[in-house]
PDB file of C-alpha atoms in Angstrom:
ATOM      1  CA  GLN A 174       0.000   0.000   0.000  1.00 91.00           C
ATOM      2  CA  VAL A 175       1.117   3.506  -0.726  1.00 96.00           C
ATOM      3  CA  GLN A 176       2.048   5.879   2.074  1.00 98.00           C
ATOM      4  CA  LEU A 177       2.687   9.592   1.788  1.00 98.00           C
ATOM      5  CA  GLN A 178       4.233  11.861   4.376  1.00 98.00           C
ATOM      6  CA  GLU A 179       4.474  15.636   4.169  1.00 98.00           C
ATOM      7  CA  SER A 180       7.314  17.488   5.831  1.00 98.00           C
ATOM      8  CA  GLY A 181       8.515  21.056   6.058  1.00 98.00           C
ATOM      9  CA  PRO A 182       8.242  24.177   8.187  1.00 96.00           C
ATOM     10  CA  GLY A 183       5.097  24.857  10.124  1.00 96.00           C
ATOM     11  CA  LEU A 184       5.648  28.616  10.252  1.00 98.00           C
ATOM     12  CA  VAL A 185       6.700  30.897   7.408  1.00 98.00           C
ATOM     13  CA  LYS A 186       6.986  34.663   7.369  1.00 98.00           C
ATOM     14  CA  PRO A 187       5.230  36.788   4.754  1.00 98.00           C
ATOM     15  CA  SER A 188       7.191  37.264   1.531  1.00 98.00           C
ATOM     16  CA  GLN A 189       9.240  34.121   2.145  1.00 98.00           C
ATOM     17  CA  THR A 190       9.133  30.874   0.191  1.00 98.00           C
ATOM     18  CA  LEU A 191       7.318  27.845   1.549  1.00 98.00           C
ATOM     19  CA  SER A 192       9.038  24.554   0.743  1.00 98.00           C
ATOM     20  CA  LEU A 193       7.355  21.230   1.454  1.00 98.00           C
ATOM     21  CA  THR A 194       8.343  17.658   0.703  1.00 98.00           C
ATOM     22  CA  CYS A 195       6.139  14.633   0.137  1.00 98.00           C
ATOM     23  CA  THR A 196       7.936  11.355   0.745  1.00 98.00           C
ATOM     24  CA  VAL A 197       6.266   8.385  -0.933  1.00 98.00           C
ATOM     25  CA  SER A 198       6.678   4.754   0.049  1.00 98.00           C
ATOM     26  CA  GLY A 199       5.006   1.640  -1.276  1.00 96.00           C
ATOM     27  CA  ALA A 200       4.917   2.915  -4.850  1.00 96.00           C
ATOM     28  CA  SER A 201       7.374   4.495  -7.233  1.00 97.00           C
ATOM     29  CA  ILE A 202       6.488   8.024  -8.261  1.00 97.00           C
ATOM     30  CA  THR A 203       7.469   7.100 -11.822  1.00 97.00           C
ATOM     31  CA  THR A 204       5.018   4.208 -12.047  1.00 95.00           C
ATOM     32  CA  LYS A 205       2.390   4.472 -14.757  1.00 93.00           C
ATOM     33  CA  PHE A 206      -0.128   5.974 -14.520  1.00 93.00           C
ATOM     34  CA  TYR A 207       0.050   7.799 -11.213  1.00 95.00           C
ATOM     35  CA  TYR A 208      -0.089  11.528 -10.655  1.00 96.00           C
ATOM     36  CA  TRP A 209       1.277  13.092  -7.494  1.00 98.00           C
ATOM     37  CA  SER A 210      -0.812  15.983  -6.349  1.00 98.00           C
ATOM     38  CA  TRP A 211      -0.600  18.887  -3.920  1.00 98.00           C
ATOM     39  CA  SER A 212      -3.665  20.491  -2.383  1.00 97.00           C
ATOM     40  CA  ARG A 213      -4.411  22.762   0.539  1.00 98.00           C
ATOM     41  CA  ARG A 214      -7.303  23.554   2.837  1.00 97.00           C
ATOM     42  CA  PRO A 215      -7.375  27.027   4.407  1.00 97.00           C
ATOM     43  CA  PRO A 216      -9.332  27.406   7.652  1.00 96.00           C
ATOM     44  CA  GLY A 217     -13.045  27.354   6.985  1.00 95.00           C
ATOM     45  CA  ARG A 218     -12.616  26.917   3.239  1.00 96.00           C
ATOM     46  CA  ASP A 219     -12.839  24.128   0.731  1.00 94.00           C
ATOM     47  CA  LEU A 220      -9.965  22.057  -0.519  1.00 94.00           C
ATOM     48  CA  GLU A 221      -7.979  23.832  -3.224  1.00 95.00           C
ATOM     49  CA  TRP A 222      -5.994  21.875  -5.765  1.00 96.00           C
ATOM     50  CA  ILE A 223      -2.538  23.326  -6.350  1.00 97.00           C
ATOM     51  CA  GLY A 224      -1.088  21.062  -9.017  1.00 97.00           C
ATOM     52  CA  TYR A 225       0.409  17.690  -9.772  1.00 97.00           C
ATOM     53  CA  ILE A 226       3.357  15.988 -11.372  1.00 97.00           C
ATOM     54  CA  ALA A 227       2.649  12.925 -13.466  1.00 96.00           C
ATOM     55  CA  TYR A 228       4.645   9.720 -13.661  1.00 96.00           C
ATOM     56  CA  SER A 229       6.352  11.068 -16.772  1.00 95.00           C
ATOM     57  CA  GLY A 230       7.526  14.232 -15.022  1.00 96.00           C
ATOM     58  CA  THR A 231       4.989  16.490 -16.685  1.00 96.00           C
ATOM     59  CA  ILE A 232       3.658  19.153 -14.317  1.00 96.00           C
ATOM     60  CA  TYR A 233       0.332  20.971 -14.300  1.00 96.00           C
ATOM     61  CA  TYR A 234      -0.861  23.699 -11.985  1.00 96.00           C
ATOM     62  CA  GLY A 235      -4.224  24.938 -10.913  1.00 95.00           C
ATOM     63  CA  PRO A 236      -5.054  28.451 -12.048  1.00 93.00           C
ATOM     64  CA  SER A 237      -5.095  30.325  -8.747  1.00 91.00           C
ATOM     65  CA  LEU A 238      -1.509  29.715  -7.635  1.00 95.00           C
ATOM     66  CA  LYS A 239       0.349  28.846 -10.807  1.00 94.00           C
ATOM     67  CA  SER A 240       2.125  32.194 -10.953  1.00 96.00           C
ATOM     68  CA  ARG A 241       3.965  31.559  -7.693  1.00 97.00           C
ATOM     69  CA  THR A 242       4.019  27.773  -7.336  1.00 98.00           C
ATOM     70  CA  SER A 243       6.585  25.205  -8.373  1.00 98.00           C
ATOM     71  CA  ILE A 244       6.273  21.428  -8.151  1.00 98.00           C
ATOM     72  CA  ALA A 245       9.239  19.164  -8.720  1.00 98.00           C
ATOM     73  CA  TRP A 246      10.498  15.737  -7.783  1.00 98.00           C
ATOM     74  CA  ASP A 247      13.557  13.737  -6.844  1.00 98.00           C
ATOM     75  CA  THR A 248      13.054  10.255  -8.227  1.00 98.00           C
ATOM     76  CA  SER A 249      16.132   8.912  -6.450  1.00 98.00           C
ATOM     77  CA  LYS A 250      14.470   9.746  -3.131  1.00 98.00           C
ATOM     78  CA  ASN A 251      10.901   9.063  -4.279  1.00 98.00           C
ATOM     79  CA  GLN A 252       9.928  12.557  -3.184  1.00 98.00           C
ATOM     80  CA  VAL A 253       7.743  15.290  -4.596  1.00 98.00           C
ATOM     81  CA  THR A 254       8.315  18.888  -3.553  1.00 98.00           C
ATOM     82  CA  LEU A 255       6.182  22.001  -3.464  1.00 98.00           C
ATOM     83  CA  GLN A 256       7.365  25.581  -3.373  1.00 98.00           C
ATOM     84  CA  LEU A 257       5.074  28.534  -2.861  1.00 98.00           C
ATOM     85  CA  TYR A 258       6.733  31.880  -3.354  1.00 98.00           C
ATOM     86  CA  ASN A 259       6.014  35.238  -1.757  1.00 98.00           C
ATOM     87  CA  VAL A 260       3.607  33.841   0.783  1.00 98.00           C
ATOM     88  CA  VAL A 261       0.929  35.922   2.456  1.00 98.00           C
ATOM     89  CA  PRO A 262      -1.164  35.220   5.576  1.00 98.00           C
ATOM     90  CA  GLU A 263      -3.990  33.962   3.360  1.00 97.00           C
ATOM     91  CA  ASP A 264      -1.722  31.043   2.413  1.00 98.00           C
ATOM     92  CA  THR A 265      -2.176  29.634   5.910  1.00 98.00           C
ATOM     93  CA  ALA A 266      -3.614  26.160   5.412  1.00 98.00           C
ATOM     94  CA  VAL A 267      -3.161  22.445   5.833  1.00 98.00           C
ATOM     95  CA  TYR A 268      -1.109  21.292   2.863  1.00 98.00           C
ATOM     96  CA  SER A 269      -1.478  17.721   1.648  1.00 98.00           C
ATOM     97  CA  CYS A 270      -0.009  15.483  -0.997  1.00 98.00           C
ATOM     98  CA  ALA A 271      -1.885  12.617  -2.594  1.00 98.00           C
ATOM     99  CA  ARG A 272      -1.748   9.959  -5.258  1.00 98.00           C
ATOM    100  CA  VAL A 273      -4.137  10.307  -8.152  1.00 96.00           C
ATOM    101  CA  GLU A 274      -5.134   7.501 -10.518  1.00 95.00           C
ATOM    102  CA  PRO A 275      -7.192   9.001 -13.333  1.00 92.00           C
ATOM    103  CA  PRO A 276      -9.346   6.667 -15.420  1.00 91.00           C
ATOM    104  CA  TYR A 277      -8.010   8.212 -18.611  1.00 88.00           C
ATOM    105  CA  PHE A 278      -5.097  10.300 -19.809  1.00 84.00           C
ATOM    106  CA  ALA A 279      -6.143  13.366 -17.855  1.00 83.00           C
ATOM    107  CA  LEU A 280      -3.063  15.569 -17.804  1.00 82.00           C
ATOM    108  CA  GLY A 281      -4.149  19.141 -17.321  1.00 83.00           C
ATOM    109  CA  ASP A 282      -7.487  18.275 -15.753  1.00 88.00           C
ATOM    110  CA  PRO A 283      -8.136  18.948 -12.052  1.00 91.00           C
ATOM    111  CA  PRO A 284      -8.407  15.630 -10.234  1.00 92.00           C
ATOM    112  CA  ASP A 285     -11.884  14.382  -9.529  1.00 92.00           C
ATOM    113  CA  PRO A 286     -12.354  13.357  -5.890  1.00 91.00           C
ATOM    114  CA  GLU A 287     -12.915   9.734  -6.828  1.00 94.00           C
ATOM    115  CA  TRP A 288      -9.512   9.577  -8.512  1.00 95.00           C
ATOM    116  CA  TYR A 289      -7.569   9.878  -5.266  1.00 96.00           C
ATOM    117  CA  THR A 290      -6.133   6.589  -4.051  1.00 96.00           C
ATOM    118  CA  GLY A 291      -3.762   7.712  -1.302  1.00 96.00           C
ATOM    119  CA  TRP A 292      -3.297  10.698   0.980  1.00 96.00           C
ATOM    120  CA  GLY A 293      -0.774  12.133   3.356  1.00 97.00           C
ATOM    121  CA  GLN A 294      -1.989  13.245   6.744  1.00 97.00           C
ATOM    122  CA  GLY A 295      -1.372  16.879   5.863  1.00 98.00           C
ATOM    123  CA  ILE A 296       0.860  19.482   7.417  1.00 98.00           C
ATOM    124  CA  GLN A 297      -0.286  22.719   9.017  1.00 98.00           C
ATOM    125  CA  VAL A 298       1.500  25.768   7.643  1.00 98.00           C
ATOM    126  CA  THR A 299       0.977  29.175   9.198  1.00 98.00           C
ATOM    127  CA  VAL A 300       2.103  32.364   7.486  1.00 98.00           C
ATOM    128  CA  SER A 301       2.699  35.025  10.092  1.00 97.00           C
ATOM    129  CA  SER A 302       5.258  37.600  11.091  1.00 93.00           C
TER     130      SER A 302
END
């Protein structure tokens, strides 16, 4: 079974860069046809999809954060990373990584909820000075 674990700082100051790591075990991040996704849930708000990296290394971002978000991976460590630049207090949220198994070649499409087949527990990130 796949396991995902988020790690990174719990507190970031405004204007800084948030860097998070998702460590995957039980499955290779290069295995077809998995996507590795980042999402966040701000307090009192719905889950917001940030983006994903597919098994091939292709990356797609959601529209709201794409201008200041970067997703990458280290296949030797089986890790997926997230960077969010120039953070503001409104970026305070629980950030989660997940495995997505789309039923078709869905690169560029936001993941449907039923496509998720594994989740990390999430990590609380607070943006405050």
